[in-house]
Amino acid sequence: MTQENHNAKSMFHGFWALTNRDLKKWYKEPILLFMSIIQPVLWMGLFGRAMNIGAIFTNNNVPPEIANQLMIQTFGVGDYFSFMAVGMLSFVIVFTAMFSGMSIVWDRRLGFLNKALSTPVARGAIIMSKVLSAVVRSLIQAGIVIVLAWLLGMQFSSSFTVLHLLGTFAALFLMCLGLASLFIAIAIRSTRWETQMAVVNLLNLPLIFTSNALFPSNFMPDWLQTISRINPITYGTDAARQLLILSTIDTSKLIMDFAFLGGFALVFATAGIILSWKYLSK
Amino acid sequence: MEEIIQVDNLTKVFNKSLTAVDHVSFSVKEGEIFGFLGPNGAGKTTTINMLITVLKPTSGTATVCGHSIQKDANGVRNSIGVVPQEYTADEDLTGMENILLCADLYGIPRSESKKRAQELLELVELTKFADKRVQTYSGGMRRRLELACGLINRPRVLFLDEPTLGLDVQTRAATWSYIKRLKEQYNMTIFMTTHYLEEADNLCDRIAIIDHGKIIKLDSPDALKESIDGDILTVTTKEDDNDVSGLISKVPKVKEVKKQNSTYRVKVEKGEETAPLILNALMKNGVTITKLSLSKPTLDEVYLEYTGKTIREEEGTDMFRQRITLRRARH
């Protein structure tokens, strides 16, 4: 075996070992999975059901056909619940990605990071293993949320197939890859988890509210639309929504969604690796 | 003997103002146990962290096993083992899983790492607990697990940073017997830091006393003790307002007198012969002696002599980390 071949192999070896460490900690504690699922379920069950927007029309004696048409024009589907349930997929991904920065802070504080840095494992592998474990966790959680949303009454589009489901996961994968890289890069030098916690608390709701996760962005004021247009969550949610629940898919918009998400993931994953070369050791 | 670690003017300045390690130069010979002795915050861990390539030096150079820590970091990493101050093993994983994780970080294939892990667990007597979560381990067991992890890549140099921090006396002794056994088994060089004097005295072939980022003295424990050049006589008198330093220093072969309240720390040559002379001189002048002790120089005295203070607990290090380490040790 050539030296380079061996290096590449051992790099992957260490990368997978570190990823597996994080995943093991996660699946050995089912309570963690339960806690991360319970929040979107509460949102769907309480917020999704309470915001019974269709009732605005029926209670005001708008004829059912017109009411339904207004709903479809606004949300793309006849019921608000299906609309926001897809938003919850983004919600669960944003939260998982944000907290993945936390675990690198803990590794630093408890000395594990120094220990890993003293081994020949690639510096990029240390960072990307955190990203990959966040991606795996959030995609599994998103899968569970889709099933729960369906049980709670989300309507899939009539043309829905397994291919659409795979497409949805591809979009969510790219979104999570970018977001997790971003938040881990923020945490890369931090020794205080309080700081990281503050960042998460400050950003989580604004990120959701400035996207189309809960409300369509074309009804937002102009300045908010501008923010929404650079918010990756908008694109991830739109792709998922088109593929899962909308009866007609706007192909050019879908390509735009994937292009934006691909670029976003590429830029931040690369930035994460470069930062880890430079800043992981002081 | 070949020199396995060469350090030349190594310096680390944090945030452009705090000089943690200040132009340190020394070398470690192959096969010896080399100790860094100093109070918390003296620069011991910073030096280790630079040698194990976790911290980048501000200036100066060093080589470990012939590899430059700056130019060939991976060469260094492959030839060393590290046992950090903290317990870094993952609490949620088992002992075996933790060792295998370390092996993976070195890129050791599974077929080989399983064999090595079993052998090492045997050596540190953790075989029975291999499949138990680390959460359930005691402080001594955790320390042994860290040792096993540090040896998985068969290192030529093992770095031990405060290997017995927070352990009780018996566990400390036991940990050291494990370290000695491992050293014999694998024929390694050991670089360690400690602030336990008796530990340094009993184990190290050579000791560097470090304070404020500088090496103050470097020699074998015996040579360090001899360098004190004399015995220490401690005299306590009844009259604490009456300074008798002058009286004592007039006695022949008394080299130095230090007064602390009513206690005098007297450095003398040939303690057994000089002590009676001092007693006579004091009693002739009507001074009542309440306590008297004569001691051969210990490393404590050496330390006091060169740093001007007894080993102190210093704040400002990462107290949180230390608390966690101590909490786990007491578990």
Coordinates of C-alpha atoms in Angstrom, one line a residue:
Chain A
M1 CA 0.0 0.0 0.0
T2 CA 1.4 3.4 -0.8
Q3 CA 1.9 6.0 1.9
E4 CA -0.8 8.3 0.4
N5 CA -3.3 5.5 0.2
H6 CA -2.6 4.6 3.8
N7 CA -3.0 8.2 4.9
A8 CA -6.3 8.5 3.1
K9 CA -7.6 5.3 4.7
S10 CA -6.5 6.2 8.2
M11 CA -8.0 9.7 7.7
F12 CA -11.4 8.1 7.0
H13 CA -10.9 5.7 9.8
G14 CA -10.5 8.5 12.4
F15 CA -13.3 10.5 10.8
W16 CA -15.7 7.7 11.1
A17 CA -14.5 6.8 14.6
L18 CA -15.2 10.3 15.9
T19 CA -18.6 10.5 14.1
N20 CA -19.5 7.2 15.6
R21 CA -18.5 8.4 19.1
D22 CA -21.0 11.2 18.9
L23 CA -23.7 9.0 17.4
K24 CA -23.2 6.4 20.1
K25 CA -23.7 8.9 22.8
W26 CA -26.9 9.9 21.2
Y27 CA -28.6 6.5 20.5
K28 CA -27.5 5.2 23.9
E29 CA -29.7 7.9 25.5
P30 CA -33.2 7.6 24.0
I31 CA -34.3 10.5 26.1
L32 CA -32.2 12.9 23.9
L33 CA -34.1 11.7 20.8
F34 CA -37.4 12.0 22.6
M35 CA -36.6 15.6 23.7
S36 CA -35.6 16.7 20.3
I37 CA -38.8 15.2 18.7
I38 CA -41.2 16.4 21.4
Q39 CA -40.7 20.1 20.5
P40 CA -41.7 20.0 16.9
V41 CA -44.6 17.7 17.9
L42 CA -45.8 20.3 20.4
W43 CA -45.5 23.0 17.7
M44 CA -47.5 20.9 15.3
G45 CA -50.1 19.9 17.9
L46 CA -50.6 23.3 19.5
F47 CA -49.5 26.0 17.1
G48 CA -50.4 24.1 13.9
R49 CA -53.9 23.3 15.2
A50 CA -54.5 26.6 16.9
M51 CA -53.7 28.6 13.8
N52 CA -56.8 27.3 12.1
I53 CA -56.6 29.8 9.3
G54 CA -59.2 28.1 7.1
A55 CA -61.8 28.9 9.8
I56 CA -61.3 32.6 9.2
F57 CA -63.1 32.2 5.9
T58 CA -65.8 29.7 6.9
N59 CA -66.7 31.7 10.0
N60 CA -67.1 34.8 7.9
N61 CA -69.4 33.1 5.4
V62 CA -66.9 33.0 2.5
P63 CA -68.2 30.4 0.1
P64 CA -66.2 27.1 0.5
E65 CA -64.8 27.1 -3.1
I66 CA -63.5 30.7 -2.8
A67 CA -62.1 30.0 0.7
N68 CA -60.3 26.9 -0.6
Q69 CA -58.9 28.9 -3.5
L70 CA -57.7 31.7 -1.2
M71 CA -55.9 29.1 1.0
I72 CA -54.2 27.5 -2.0
Q73 CA -53.2 30.8 -3.4
T74 CA -51.6 31.8 0.0
F75 CA -50.2 28.5 1.2
G76 CA -50.2 26.3 -1.8
V77 CA -52.3 23.8 -0.1
G78 CA -55.9 23.8 1.3
D79 CA -54.9 23.4 4.9
Y80 CA -52.4 25.4 7.0
F81 CA -51.5 22.4 9.1
S82 CA -49.7 20.6 6.2
F83 CA -48.0 23.9 5.3
M84 CA -46.5 24.4 8.8
A85 CA -45.8 20.7 9.4
V86 CA -43.2 20.8 6.6
G87 CA -41.8 23.9 8.2
M88 CA -41.3 21.8 11.3
L89 CA -38.8 19.7 9.4
S90 CA -36.6 22.8 9.0
F91 CA -37.2 23.6 12.7
V92 CA -35.9 20.3 13.9
I93 CA -32.8 20.6 11.6
V94 CA -32.0 24.1 12.7
F95 CA -32.1 23.1 16.4
T96 CA -29.9 20.0 15.9
A97 CA -27.4 21.9 13.8
M98 CA -27.2 24.8 16.3
F99 CA -26.6 22.5 19.3
S100 CA -23.9 20.6 17.5
G101 CA -21.6 23.6 18.1
M102 CA -22.1 22.9 21.8
S103 CA -20.5 19.5 21.7
I104 CA -17.2 20.8 20.5
V105 CA -17.2 23.3 23.3
W106 CA -17.7 20.5 25.8
D107 CA -14.9 18.4 24.1
R108 CA -12.6 21.4 24.6
R109 CA -13.5 21.9 28.2
L110 CA -13.2 18.3 29.2
G111 CA -9.9 17.9 27.5
F112 CA -11.0 15.4 24.8
L113 CA -10.2 17.9 22.1
N114 CA -6.6 18.3 23.2
K115 CA -6.3 14.5 23.4
A116 CA -7.6 14.2 19.8
L117 CA -5.3 17.0 18.6
S118 CA -2.3 15.1 20.0
T119 CA -3.1 12.2 17.7
P120 CA -2.4 12.2 13.9
V121 CA -6.1 12.3 13.1
A122 CA -6.8 15.0 10.4
R123 CA -7.8 18.3 11.9
G124 CA -10.6 18.6 9.3
A125 CA -11.9 15.2 10.4
I126 CA -12.4 16.5 14.0
I127 CA -14.7 19.2 12.7
M128 CA -16.4 17.3 9.9
S129 CA -17.2 14.4 12.3
K130 CA -19.2 16.8 14.4
V131 CA -21.0 18.0 11.2
L132 CA -21.7 14.5 9.9
S133 CA -23.1 13.3 13.3
A134 CA -25.3 16.4 13.4
V135 CA -26.5 15.6 9.8
V136 CA -27.2 12.0 10.6
R137 CA -29.1 12.8 13.8
S138 CA -31.2 15.6 12.2
L139 CA -32.2 13.5 9.2
I140 CA -33.3 10.7 11.4
Q141 CA -35.3 13.2 13.5
A142 CA -36.8 14.7 10.4
G143 CA -37.9 11.3 9.2
I144 CA -39.7 10.7 12.5
V145 CA -41.3 14.2 12.3
I146 CA -42.6 13.4 8.8
V147 CA -44.2 10.2 10.1
L148 CA -45.7 12.0 13.1
A149 CA -46.9 14.9 10.9
W150 CA -48.7 12.4 8.7
L151 CA -50.3 10.7 11.7
L152 CA -51.5 14.1 12.9
G153 CA -53.1 14.8 9.5
M154 CA -50.6 16.2 7.1
Q155 CA -51.8 15.6 3.5
F156 CA -49.1 14.4 1.0
S157 CA -49.6 15.6 -2.6
S158 CA -51.4 13.2 -4.9
S159 CA -48.3 12.8 -7.0
F160 CA -46.1 11.9 -4.0
T161 CA -43.6 9.0 -4.6
V162 CA -40.5 7.6 -2.8
L163 CA -38.4 9.7 -5.2
H164 CA -40.0 12.8 -3.8
L165 CA -39.1 11.6 -0.3
L166 CA -35.5 11.1 -1.3
G167 CA -35.4 14.5 -2.9
T168 CA -36.7 16.0 0.3
F169 CA -34.0 14.3 2.3
A170 CA -31.4 15.5 -0.2
A171 CA -32.5 19.1 0.4
L172 CA -32.6 18.7 4.1
F173 CA -29.1 17.1 4.0
L174 CA -27.6 20.1 2.2
M175 CA -29.3 22.5 4.6
C176 CA -28.1 20.7 7.6
L177 CA -24.6 20.3 6.3
G178 CA -24.3 24.1 5.8
L179 CA -26.0 25.0 9.1
A180 CA -24.0 22.5 11.2
S181 CA -20.7 23.7 9.6
L182 CA -21.6 27.3 10.3
F183 CA -22.5 26.7 14.0
I184 CA -19.5 24.5 14.6
A185 CA -17.2 27.1 13.0
I186 CA -18.7 29.7 15.4
A187 CA -17.8 27.4 18.3
I188 CA -14.4 26.4 17.1
R189 CA -12.4 28.6 19.5
S190 CA -15.0 29.0 22.3
T191 CA -14.3 27.6 25.7
R192 CA -17.5 28.8 27.2
W193 CA -20.7 26.9 26.5
E194 CA -22.6 29.8 28.0
T195 CA -21.6 31.9 24.9
Q196 CA -22.6 29.2 22.6
M197 CA -26.0 28.8 24.4
A198 CA -26.5 32.6 24.0
V199 CA -25.8 32.4 20.3
V200 CA -28.3 29.5 19.9
N201 CA -31.0 31.3 21.9
L202 CA -30.5 34.6 20.0
L203 CA -30.6 33.0 16.6
N204 CA -33.0 30.2 16.6
L205 CA -36.4 32.0 16.4
P206 CA -35.2 34.8 14.1
L207 CA -33.9 32.2 11.7
I208 CA -37.3 30.4 11.7
F209 CA -39.4 33.6 11.6
T210 CA -37.4 35.2 8.8
S211 CA -38.0 32.1 6.6
N212 CA -41.1 30.7 5.0
A213 CA -41.3 27.9 7.6
L214 CA -44.4 29.2 9.3
F215 CA -45.7 31.8 6.9
P216 CA -45.2 32.3 3.1
S217 CA -42.5 34.9 2.6
N218 CA -44.2 36.7 -0.4
F219 CA -46.7 38.2 2.1
M220 CA -44.0 39.6 4.3
P221 CA -42.9 43.3 4.2
D222 CA -40.1 44.0 1.7
W223 CA -37.3 44.2 4.2
L224 CA -38.3 40.9 5.7
Q225 CA -38.6 39.3 2.2
T226 CA -35.0 40.4 1.6
I227 CA -33.8 38.6 4.7
S228 CA -35.9 35.6 3.8
R229 CA -34.3 35.4 0.4
I230 CA -30.8 35.0 1.9
N231 CA -32.0 32.6 4.7
P232 CA -31.2 29.0 3.7
I233 CA -34.1 27.7 5.6
T234 CA -36.4 29.3 3.1
Y235 CA -34.9 27.2 0.3
G236 CA -34.8 24.0 2.3
T237 CA -38.4 24.4 3.4
D238 CA -39.6 25.3 -0.1
A239 CA -37.9 22.3 -1.6
A240 CA -39.4 20.0 1.0
R241 CA -42.8 21.6 0.6
Q242 CA -42.8 21.3 -3.2
L243 CA -41.8 17.7 -3.0
L244 CA -44.0 16.6 -0.2
I245 CA -47.3 18.4 -0.3
L246 CA -47.7 20.8 -3.3
S247 CA -49.8 19.3 -6.1
T248 CA -47.8 21.1 -8.8
I249 CA -44.0 21.3 -8.7
D250 CA -42.4 24.5 -10.0
T251 CA -39.3 23.0 -11.5
S252 CA -37.3 26.1 -12.0
K253 CA -37.9 27.2 -8.4
L254 CA -36.9 23.7 -7.2
I255 CA -33.7 23.8 -9.2
M256 CA -33.0 27.3 -7.6
D257 CA -33.7 25.8 -4.2
F258 CA -31.1 23.0 -4.7
A259 CA -28.6 25.3 -6.3
F260 CA -28.8 27.7 -3.3
L261 CA -28.6 24.9 -0.7
G262 CA -25.7 23.2 -2.6
G263 CA -23.8 26.5 -2.7
F264 CA -24.5 27.2 1.0
A265 CA -23.4 23.7 2.1
L266 CA -20.3 23.8 0.0
V267 CA -19.2 27.3 1.2
F268 CA -19.7 26.6 4.9
A269 CA -18.3 23.1 4.9
T270 CA -15.2 24.3 3.2
A271 CA -14.9 27.2 5.6
G272 CA -15.3 24.8 8.5
I273 CA -12.4 22.7 7.3
I274 CA -10.2 25.7 6.6
L275 CA -10.9 27.2 10.0
S276 CA -10.1 23.9 11.7
W277 CA -6.7 23.8 10.1
K278 CA -6.0 27.3 11.3
Y279 CA -7.8 27.7 14.6
L280 CA -8.4 24.3 16.2
S281 CA -5.1 24.6 18.0
K282 CA -4.1 27.9 19.5
Chain B
M1 CA 22.5 7.9 25.6
E2 CA 20.7 9.4 22.7
E3 CA 18.7 12.6 23.3
I4 CA 15.1 11.9 22.4
I5 CA 13.6 15.4 23.2
Q6 CA 15.5 18.5 22.3
V7 CA 14.0 21.9 23.3
D8 CA 15.6 25.1 22.2
N9 CA 14.4 28.5 23.5
L10 CA 10.8 27.4 23.4
T11 CA 8.5 30.3 24.2
K12 CA 4.7 30.7 24.4
V13 CA 3.0 34.1 24.8
F14 CA -0.8 34.1 25.2
N15 CA -2.7 37.1 23.9
K16 CA 0.5 39.0 23.2
S17 CA 1.0 39.7 26.9
L18 CA 1.0 36.6 29.1
T19 CA 4.3 34.8 28.8
A20 CA 3.5 31.3 30.0
V21 CA 6.8 29.7 28.8
D22 CA 9.9 31.9 28.6
H23 CA 12.8 30.7 26.4
V24 CA 13.0 27.3 27.9
S25 CA 15.8 24.9 26.7
F26 CA 16.6 21.4 27.9
S27 CA 16.9 17.9 26.5
V28 CA 15.6 14.5 27.6
K29 CA 17.6 11.3 27.2
E30 CA 16.2 8.2 25.8
G31 CA 14.8 5.8 28.5
E32 CA 14.8 8.3 31.4
I33 CA 11.9 9.6 33.5
F34 CA 12.1 13.4 33.2
G35 CA 10.0 15.5 35.6
F36 CA 8.8 19.0 35.4
L37 CA 8.2 20.2 38.9
G38 CA 6.4 23.5 39.6
P39 CA 3.4 25.2 41.1
N40 CA 0.1 25.5 39.1
G41 CA 0.5 28.1 36.5
A42 CA 4.2 27.7 36.2
G43 CA 4.1 26.7 32.6
K44 CA 4.3 22.9 32.9
T45 CA 1.2 22.1 30.9
T46 CA 1.8 24.8 28.3
T47 CA 5.3 23.2 27.7
I48 CA 3.8 19.8 27.4
N49 CA 1.0 21.0 25.1
M50 CA 3.6 22.5 22.7
L51 CA 5.7 19.3 22.7
I52 CA 2.6 17.2 21.9
T53 CA 1.8 19.6 19.1
V54 CA -1.5 20.8 20.5
L55 CA -0.2 24.4 21.0
K56 CA 1.9 26.3 18.5
P57 CA 5.0 27.9 20.1
T58 CA 5.4 31.7 19.7
S59 CA 9.1 31.2 19.1
G60 CA 11.8 28.7 19.6
T61 CA 12.0 25.1 18.4
A62 CA 11.8 21.5 19.7
T63 CA 12.2 18.0 18.3
V64 CA 10.7 14.9 19.6
C65 CA 12.1 11.6 18.4
G66 CA 13.9 13.6 15.7
H67 CA 10.7 15.2 14.4
S68 CA 10.3 18.9 14.5
I69 CA 7.1 19.9 16.4
Q70 CA 6.5 22.6 13.9
K71 CA 7.5 21.1 10.6
D72 CA 6.6 17.5 11.1
A73 CA 3.8 17.5 13.6
N74 CA 2.4 14.2 12.4
G75 CA 5.8 12.5 12.8
V76 CA 5.7 13.6 16.5
R77 CA 2.1 12.6 17.0
N78 CA 2.8 9.1 15.7
S79 CA 5.7 8.5 18.0
I80 CA 4.3 9.8 21.3
G81 CA 1.6 8.8 23.8
V82 CA -0.3 11.4 25.8
V83 CA -2.0 11.0 29.2
P84 CA -3.6 14.4 29.9
Q85 CA -4.4 15.9 33.2
E86 CA -8.1 15.6 32.7
Y87 CA -10.1 12.4 32.4
T88 CA -10.8 12.5 28.7
A89 CA -12.5 9.1 28.4
D90 CA -16.1 9.3 27.4
E91 CA -18.3 8.6 30.3
D92 CA -21.1 7.2 28.1
L93 CA -18.9 4.7 26.4
T94 CA -17.3 1.5 27.8
G95 CA -13.6 1.2 28.7
M96 CA -13.1 -1.0 25.6
E97 CA -14.9 1.4 23.3
N98 CA -12.8 4.3 24.6
I99 CA -9.5 2.5 23.9
L100 CA -10.6 1.4 20.4
L101 CA -11.6 5.0 19.7
C102 CA -8.0 6.1 20.6
A103 CA -6.7 3.4 18.3
D104 CA -8.9 4.6 15.5
L105 CA -7.5 8.1 15.9
Y106 CA -4.0 6.7 15.2
G107 CA -5.4 4.8 12.2
I108 CA -4.6 1.4 13.7
P109 CA -6.6 -1.3 12.0
R110 CA -9.3 -3.1 14.1
S111 CA -7.7 -6.5 13.9
E112 CA -4.5 -5.1 15.5
S113 CA -6.2 -2.6 17.9
K114 CA -8.4 -5.3 19.5
K115 CA -5.4 -7.4 20.4
R116 CA -3.5 -4.4 21.8
A117 CA -6.5 -3.1 23.7
Q118 CA -7.0 -6.5 25.4
E119 CA -3.3 -6.7 26.3
L120 CA -3.3 -3.1 27.7
L121 CA -6.5 -3.6 29.7
E122 CA -4.9 -6.8 31.2
L123 CA -1.8 -4.8 32.1
V124 CA -3.8 -2.1 34.0
E125 CA -6.1 -4.7 35.4
L126 CA -9.3 -3.5 33.9
T127 CA -10.2 -6.6 31.8
K128 CA -13.2 -7.3 34.1
F129 CA -14.6 -3.8 33.6
A130 CA -13.8 -3.5 29.8
D131 CA -17.5 -3.6 28.9
K132 CA -18.7 -1.4 31.7
R133 CA -19.5 2.3 31.1
V134 CA -16.7 4.6 32.3
Q135 CA -19.4 6.4 34.4
T136 CA -19.1 3.5 36.8
Y137 CA -15.3 3.7 37.2
S138 CA -13.5 5.0 40.2
G139 CA -10.8 7.7 40.0
G140 CA -8.0 5.2 40.0
M141 CA -9.6 3.1 37.3
R142 CA -10.2 6.1 35.1
R143 CA -6.5 7.0 35.4
R144 CA -5.5 3.5 34.5
L145 CA -7.8 3.6 31.5
E146 CA -6.2 6.9 30.4
L147 CA -2.8 5.2 30.7
A148 CA -3.9 2.3 28.5
C149 CA -5.3 4.8 25.9
G150 CA -2.0 6.7 25.9
L151 CA -0.1 3.5 25.1
I152 CA -2.3 2.1 22.2
N153 CA 0.1 3.3 19.5
R154 CA 3.2 1.9 21.3
P155 CA 4.8 5.3 21.8
R156 CA 8.5 5.8 22.3
V157 CA 7.8 8.8 24.5
L158 CA 5.0 9.0 27.0
F159 CA 3.8 12.4 28.2
L160 CA 2.1 12.3 31.6
D161 CA 0.5 15.6 32.7
E162 CA -0.1 15.5 36.5
P163 CA -0.9 11.8 36.3
T164 CA -2.0 11.5 40.0
L165 CA -3.9 14.7 40.3
G166 CA -6.8 14.3 42.7
L167 CA -6.1 10.7 43.7
D168 CA -5.7 9.6 47.3
V169 CA -2.4 8.4 48.6
Q170 CA -2.9 4.7 48.1
T171 CA -4.3 5.1 44.6
R172 CA -1.4 7.4 43.7
A173 CA 1.1 4.7 44.8
A174 CA -0.8 2.1 42.8
T175 CA -1.0 4.3 39.7
W176 CA 2.8 4.7 39.9
S177 CA 3.4 1.0 40.1
Y178 CA 1.3 0.6 36.9
I179 CA 3.3 3.3 35.2
K180 CA 6.6 1.6 36.2
R181 CA 5.3 -1.7 34.9
L182 CA 4.3 -0.2 31.6
K183 CA 7.6 1.6 31.2
E184 CA 9.5 -1.7 31.7
Q185 CA 7.2 -3.6 29.4
Y186 CA 7.5 -1.1 26.6
N187 CA 10.8 0.5 27.3
M188 CA 9.7 4.1 26.9
T189 CA 11.0 7.5 27.8
I190 CA 8.6 9.3 30.2
F191 CA 8.1 13.1 30.4
M192 CA 5.9 14.0 33.3
T193 CA 4.8 17.0 35.2
T194 CA 3.8 17.0 38.8
H195 CA 3.5 19.3 41.8
Y196 CA 3.9 16.4 44.3
L197 CA 7.5 16.6 45.5
E198 CA 7.8 13.1 46.8
E199 CA 6.5 11.8 43.5
A200 CA 9.2 13.6 41.6
D201 CA 11.8 12.5 44.1
N202 CA 11.0 8.8 44.0
L203 CA 10.4 8.5 40.3
C204 CA 12.4 10.9 38.2
D205 CA 15.9 10.4 37.0
R206 CA 16.1 14.1 36.4
I207 CA 14.0 17.1 37.5
A208 CA 13.5 20.5 36.1
I209 CA 12.1 23.0 38.6
I210 CA 10.0 25.5 36.7
D211 CA 8.4 28.7 37.9
H212 CA 7.0 31.7 36.0
G213 CA 7.8 30.0 32.7
K214 CA 11.5 29.5 33.3
I215 CA 13.6 26.6 34.3
I216 CA 15.2 27.5 37.6
K217 CA 17.2 24.4 38.2
L218 CA 17.7 21.1 36.4
D219 CA 19.5 18.0 37.9
S220 CA 18.9 14.6 39.4
P221 CA 17.0 14.6 42.7
D222 CA 20.1 13.7 44.7
A223 CA 22.2 16.4 43.1
L224 CA 19.5 18.9 43.7
K225 CA 19.4 18.0 47.3
E226 CA 23.2 18.2 47.6
S227 CA 23.1 21.6 45.9
I228 CA 21.4 23.0 49.0
D229 CA 24.7 22.4 50.7
G230 CA 23.9 21.8 54.3
D231 CA 21.2 20.7 56.7
I232 CA 18.3 22.6 58.0
L233 CA 17.8 23.2 61.7
T234 CA 14.5 24.7 62.8
V235 CA 14.5 26.3 66.2
T236 CA 11.5 27.8 68.0
T237 CA 12.0 30.1 71.0
K238 CA 9.7 31.3 73.7
E239 CA 10.4 35.0 73.4
D240 CA 8.9 36.0 70.1
D241 CA 9.7 39.7 70.4
N242 CA 13.4 39.2 70.9
D243 CA 15.3 38.6 67.7
V244 CA 18.1 36.1 68.2
S245 CA 19.2 35.8 64.6
G246 CA 22.4 37.6 65.4
L247 CA 23.3 35.2 68.1
I248 CA 22.7 32.2 65.9
S249 CA 24.6 33.5 63.0
K250 CA 27.7 34.0 65.2
V251 CA 28.0 30.3 65.7
P252 CA 30.6 28.7 63.4
K253 CA 29.3 26.7 60.4
V254 CA 26.0 28.5 60.3
K255 CA 25.4 29.7 56.8
E256 CA 22.1 31.4 56.8
V257 CA 19.3 32.3 59.3
K258 CA 15.7 33.1 58.3
K259 CA 13.3 34.3 61.0
Q260 CA 9.6 33.6 60.9
N261 CA 7.8 34.9 64.0
S262 CA 9.6 33.0 66.8
T263 CA 10.8 30.2 64.5
Y264 CA 14.3 30.3 62.9
R265 CA 15.2 28.3 59.9
V266 CA 18.9 27.8 60.1
K267 CA 21.0 26.4 57.3
V268 CA 24.1 24.7 58.7
E269 CA 27.0 22.5 57.7
K270 CA 27.2 19.2 59.6
G271 CA 23.9 19.6 61.4
E272 CA 24.6 17.0 64.1
E273 CA 27.7 18.8 65.3
T274 CA 26.5 22.3 64.9
A275 CA 23.1 21.9 66.6
P276 CA 24.6 21.6 70.1
L277 CA 26.7 24.6 69.6
I278 CA 23.7 26.7 68.7
L279 CA 21.8 25.4 71.7
N280 CA 24.7 26.3 74.0
A281 CA 24.9 29.8 72.5
L282 CA 21.2 30.4 73.0
M283 CA 21.0 29.0 76.5
K284 CA 24.0 31.0 77.6
N285 CA 22.1 34.1 76.7
G286 CA 19.0 33.0 78.6
V287 CA 16.9 32.2 75.5
T288 CA 14.3 29.4 76.2
I289 CA 14.0 26.9 73.3
T290 CA 10.6 25.3 73.0
K291 CA 11.1 23.2 69.8
L292 CA 14.0 21.9 67.8
S293 CA 14.3 19.8 64.7
L294 CA 17.1 18.9 62.4
S295 CA 16.4 17.8 58.8
K296 CA 18.5 16.6 55.9
P297 CA 17.6 18.5 52.8
T298 CA 14.5 17.2 51.0
L299 CA 13.1 18.3 47.7
D300 CA 10.8 20.5 49.7
E301 CA 13.8 22.4 50.9
V302 CA 15.2 22.5 47.4
Y303 CA 12.0 23.9 46.1
L304 CA 11.8 26.5 48.8
E305 CA 15.4 27.5 48.2
Y306 CA 15.0 28.0 44.5
T307 CA 11.4 29.4 44.1
G308 CA 11.3 31.2 47.4
K309 CA 8.0 29.6 48.3
T310 CA 6.4 26.3 49.2
I311 CA 4.4 24.5 46.6
R312 CA 1.3 26.6 46.3
E313 CA -2.1 26.1 45.0
E314 CA -2.7 28.9 42.5
E315 CA -5.9 30.3 41.1
G316 CA -6.4 31.4 37.6
T317 CA -5.9 28.1 35.9
D318 CA -9.0 26.6 34.5
M319 CA -10.7 25.9 37.8
F320 CA -13.7 24.4 36.0
R321 CA -11.6 21.7 34.4
Q322 CA -9.9 21.0 37.6
R323 CA -13.1 20.7 39.4
I324 CA -14.5 18.2 36.9
T325 CA -11.3 16.2 37.1
L326 CA -11.4 16.2 40.9
R327 CA -15.1 15.4 41.0
R328 CA -14.6 12.4 38.7
A329 CA -11.6 11.3 40.7
R330 CA -13.6 11.2 43.9
H331 CA -16.4 9.3 42.2

